[in-house]
mmCIF file of C-alpha atoms in Angstrom:
data_model
loop_
_atom_site.group_PDB
_atom_site.id
_atom_site.type_symbol
_atom_site.label_atom_id
_atom_site.label_comp_id
_atom_site.label_asym_id
_atom_site.label_seq_id
_atom_site.Cartn_x
_atom_site.Cartn_y
_atom_site.Cartn_z
ATOM 1 C CA MET A 685 -4.648 1.422 13.274
ATOM 2 C CA ASP A 686 -4.708 -0.562 15.845
ATOM 3 C CA HIS A 687 -4.627 1.461 19.443
ATOM 4 C CA MET A 688 -1.168 1.494 20.485
ATOM 5 C CA LEU A 689 -1.152 3.419 17.378
ATOM 6 C CA MET A 690 -3.842 6.683 17.781
ATOM 7 C CA ARG A 691 -1.117 9.083 18.013
ATOM 8 C CA LEU A 692 0.221 8.271 14.635
ATOM 9 C CA GLY A 693 -3.476 7.965 13.124
ATOM 10 C CA ARG A 694 -4.101 12.236 13.704
ATOM 11 C CA TRP A 695 -0.562 13.045 12.484
ATOM 12 C CA LEU A 696 -2.321 10.638 9.322
ATOM 13 C CA ARG A 697 -5.295 12.332 9.976
ATOM 14 C CA LEU A 698 -3.586 15.876 9.797
ATOM 15 C CA ALA A 699 -2.154 14.946 6.588
ATOM 16 C CA GLY A 700 -5.632 14.513 4.987
ATOM 17 C CA HIS A 701 -5.465 10.605 5.460
ATOM 18 C CA ASP A 702 -8.948 9.121 5.964
ATOM 19 C CA VAL A 703 -7.908 7.016 9.228
ATOM 20 C CA GLU A 704 -10.808 4.686 11.537
ATOM 21 C CA ASN A 705 -10.158 4.699 15.171
ATOM 22 C CA PRO A 706 -11.114 0.522 16.618
ATOM 23 C CA ARG A 707 -14.515 0.516 17.682
ATOM 24 C CA SER A 708 -12.529 -2.880 19.316
ATOM 25 C CA MET A 709 -9.626 -3.904 20.384
ATOM 26 C CA SER A 710 -10.581 -7.737 19.434
ATOM 27 C CA ASP A 711 -7.533 -9.253 16.631
ATOM 28 C CA VAL A 712 -10.394 -10.210 14.777
ATOM 29 C CA ASP A 713 -12.639 -7.452 15.310
ATOM 30 C CA LEU A 714 -9.876 -5.287 13.422
ATOM 31 C CA ILE A 715 -9.347 -7.485 10.142
ATOM 32 C CA ALA A 716 -13.245 -7.036 9.786
ATOM 33 C CA GLN A 717 -12.843 -3.483 10.004
ATOM 34 C CA ALA A 718 -10.729 -2.849 7.795
ATOM 35 C CA GLY A 719 -11.282 -5.408 5.704
ATOM 36 C CA ASP A 720 -9.978 -5.232 1.496
ATOM 37 C CA ARG A 721 -10.391 -1.232 1.634
ATOM 38 C CA ARG A 722 -8.355 -0.093 4.384
ATOM 39 C CA THR A 723 -4.213 -0.819 6.094
ATOM 40 C CA LEU A 724 -4.630 -1.510 9.359
ATOM 41 C CA LEU A 725 -0.761 -0.211 10.804
ATOM 42 C CA THR A 726 -0.059 -2.237 13.967
ATOM 43 C CA ARG A 727 2.729 -2.634 16.284
ATOM 44 C CA ASP A 728 1.584 -6.378 17.461
ATOM 45 C CA ARG A 729 3.736 -8.947 15.494
ATOM 46 C CA SER A 730 1.134 -11.494 15.498
ATOM 47 C CA LEU A 731 -2.476 -8.767 14.297
ATOM 48 C CA ALA A 732 1.333 -8.437 11.375
ATOM 49 C CA GLU A 733 0.977 -12.005 11.655
ATOM 50 C CA LEU A 734 -2.729 -13.137 11.204
ATOM 51 C CA CYS A 735 -3.257 -10.039 8.261
ATOM 52 C CA GLU A 736 -0.732 -11.724 5.968
ATOM 53 C CA ARG A 737 -2.765 -15.048 7.018
ATOM 54 C CA GLU A 738 -6.803 -13.485 6.138
ATOM 55 C CA GLY A 739 -5.177 -11.462 3.006
ATOM 56 C CA VAL A 740 -5.756 -8.074 4.656
ATOM 57 C CA ARG A 741 -3.649 -5.383 3.775
ATOM 58 C CA CYS A 742 -1.195 -4.211 7.241
ATOM 59 C CA ILE A 743 1.535 -2.401 7.862
ATOM 60 C CA LEU A 744 4.135 -3.202 11.346
ATOM 61 C CA ILE A 745 4.779 -0.225 12.932
ATOM 62 C CA ARG A 746 8.573 -0.916 14.711
ATOM 63 C CA SER A 747 9.181 2.341 16.452
ATOM 64 C CA SER A 748 7.161 3.417 19.958
ATOM 65 C CA ASP A 749 8.287 7.173 19.319
ATOM 66 C CA ILE A 750 6.358 9.149 17.055
ATOM 67 C CA ASP A 751 8.821 11.147 14.802
ATOM 68 C CA GLU A 752 10.253 7.434 13.427
ATOM 69 C CA GLN A 753 6.882 6.280 13.472
ATOM 70 C CA LEU A 754 6.159 8.716 10.399
ATOM 71 C CA ARG A 755 8.645 8.730 8.901
ATOM 72 C CA GLU A 756 8.400 4.345 8.708
ATOM 73 C CA VAL A 757 4.971 4.937 7.253
ATOM 74 C CA ARG A 758 6.686 7.933 5.059
ATOM 75 C CA GLY A 759 8.648 4.725 4.081
ATOM 76 C CA ARG A 760 6.283 2.904 2.913
ATOM 77 C CA GLY A 761 4.277 5.471 0.285
ATOM 78 C CA ILE A 762 2.440 7.837 2.607
ATOM 79 C CA ASP A 763 2.078 11.666 1.734
ATOM 80 C CA LEU A 764 2.715 14.297 4.924
ATOM 81 C CA SER A 765 2.082 16.764 3.302
ATOM 82 C CA LEU A 766 0.213 18.935 5.568
ATOM 83 C CA ASN A 767 -3.269 18.682 4.234
ATOM 84 C CA PRO A 768 -6.501 20.485 6.601
ATOM 85 C CA GLU A 769 -9.425 17.863 4.667
ATOM 86 C CA ARG A 770 -10.072 15.483 8.237
ATOM 87 C CA CYS A 771 -10.283 15.983 11.706
ATOM 88 C CA THR A 772 -7.610 14.431 14.318
ATOM 89 C CA ILE A 773 -10.040 13.617 16.538
ATOM 90 C CA CYS A 774 -12.763 11.763 14.636
ATOM 91 C CA ASN A 775 -11.810 11.604 11.370
ATOM 92 C CA GLY A 776 -15.025 13.442 10.643
ATOM 93 C CA GLY A 777 -14.521 15.707 6.992
ATOM 94 C CA LEU A 778 -13.018 19.131 7.677
ATOM 95 C CA LEU A 779 -15.737 22.139 5.963
ATOM 96 C CA ASP A 780 -13.855 24.914 5.053
ATOM 97 C CA MET A 781 -14.651 28.701 6.822
ATOM 98 C CA GLY A 782 -11.871 30.754 5.354
ATOM 99 C CA ASN A 783 -10.043 32.464 6.729
ATOM 100 C CA GLY A 784 -7.833 29.746 7.465
ATOM 101 C CA ARG A 785 -10.695 28.023 9.451
ATOM 102 C CA TRP A 786 -12.089 25.203 9.102
ATOM 103 C CA MET A 787 -14.642 23.035 11.718
ATOM 104 C CA CYS A 788 -15.498 19.071 11.445
ATOM 105 C CA SER A 789 -19.168 17.877 9.783
ATOM 106 C CA GLU A 790 -19.212 15.111 12.432
ATOM 107 C CA CYS A 791 -18.023 16.557 16.410
ATOM 108 C CA GLY A 792 -17.569 20.184 15.196
ATOM 109 C CA LYS A 793 -14.325 20.703 16.543
ATOM 110 C CA ILE A 794 -13.102 23.237 15.130
ATOM 111 C CA TYR A 795 -9.450 23.708 12.934
ATOM 112 C CA TRP A 796 -7.445 27.316 12.376
ATOM 113 C CA ARG A 797 -3.774 28.637 11.437
ATOM 114 C CA GLY A 798 -2.606 29.282 14.113
ATOM 115 C CA SER A 799 0.767 30.031 15.557
ATOM 116 C CA HIS A 800 1.307 26.469 16.033
ATOM 117 C CA TRP A 801 0.220 25.792 12.312
ATOM 118 C CA ARG A 802 3.770 26.412 11.752
ATOM 119 C CA GLY A 803 5.286 23.322 13.637
ATOM 120 C CA ILE A 804 3.398 21.089 12.339
ATOM 121 C CA GLU A 805 4.344 21.965 9.129
ATOM 122 C CA ALA A 806 7.723 22.339 10.027
ATOM 123 C CA ARG A 807 7.682 19.192 11.776
ATOM 124 C CA LEU A 808 6.050 17.802 8.988
ATOM 125 C CA ARG A 809 8.606 19.100 6.360
ATOM 126 C CA SER A 810 11.905 17.514 8.600
ATOM 127 C CA LEU A 811 10.478 14.187 8.221
ATOM 128 C CA GLY A 812 10.646 14.150 4.489
ATOM 129 C CA SER A 813 7.396 14.924 3.720
#
């Protein structure tokens, strides 16, 4: 995932996907970070073309609107069902604390099923997850 799609990455983590934050701004470094086990998400056409030349899986996201971006990845077969397994900030695994609460194993952030949870579920459902 490139820097232009950090918000999309957070939503994908809400759906339980392992989405690594970019460690560099360099296209070459992003491709190396993706390697052969990850799919690079980008809005940068030239980066997508470089991925293709290098044989790295890539999804070119065309929209700048988050709901439309989510529809684009869903259209590529990525499940958007709410599945709290990853920290939205650092991608660390979540530890179930019971009572609808989780804690990130890496950064310690606490998540819970509060009133906001219904809004997240409804938004993902409306996108056709």
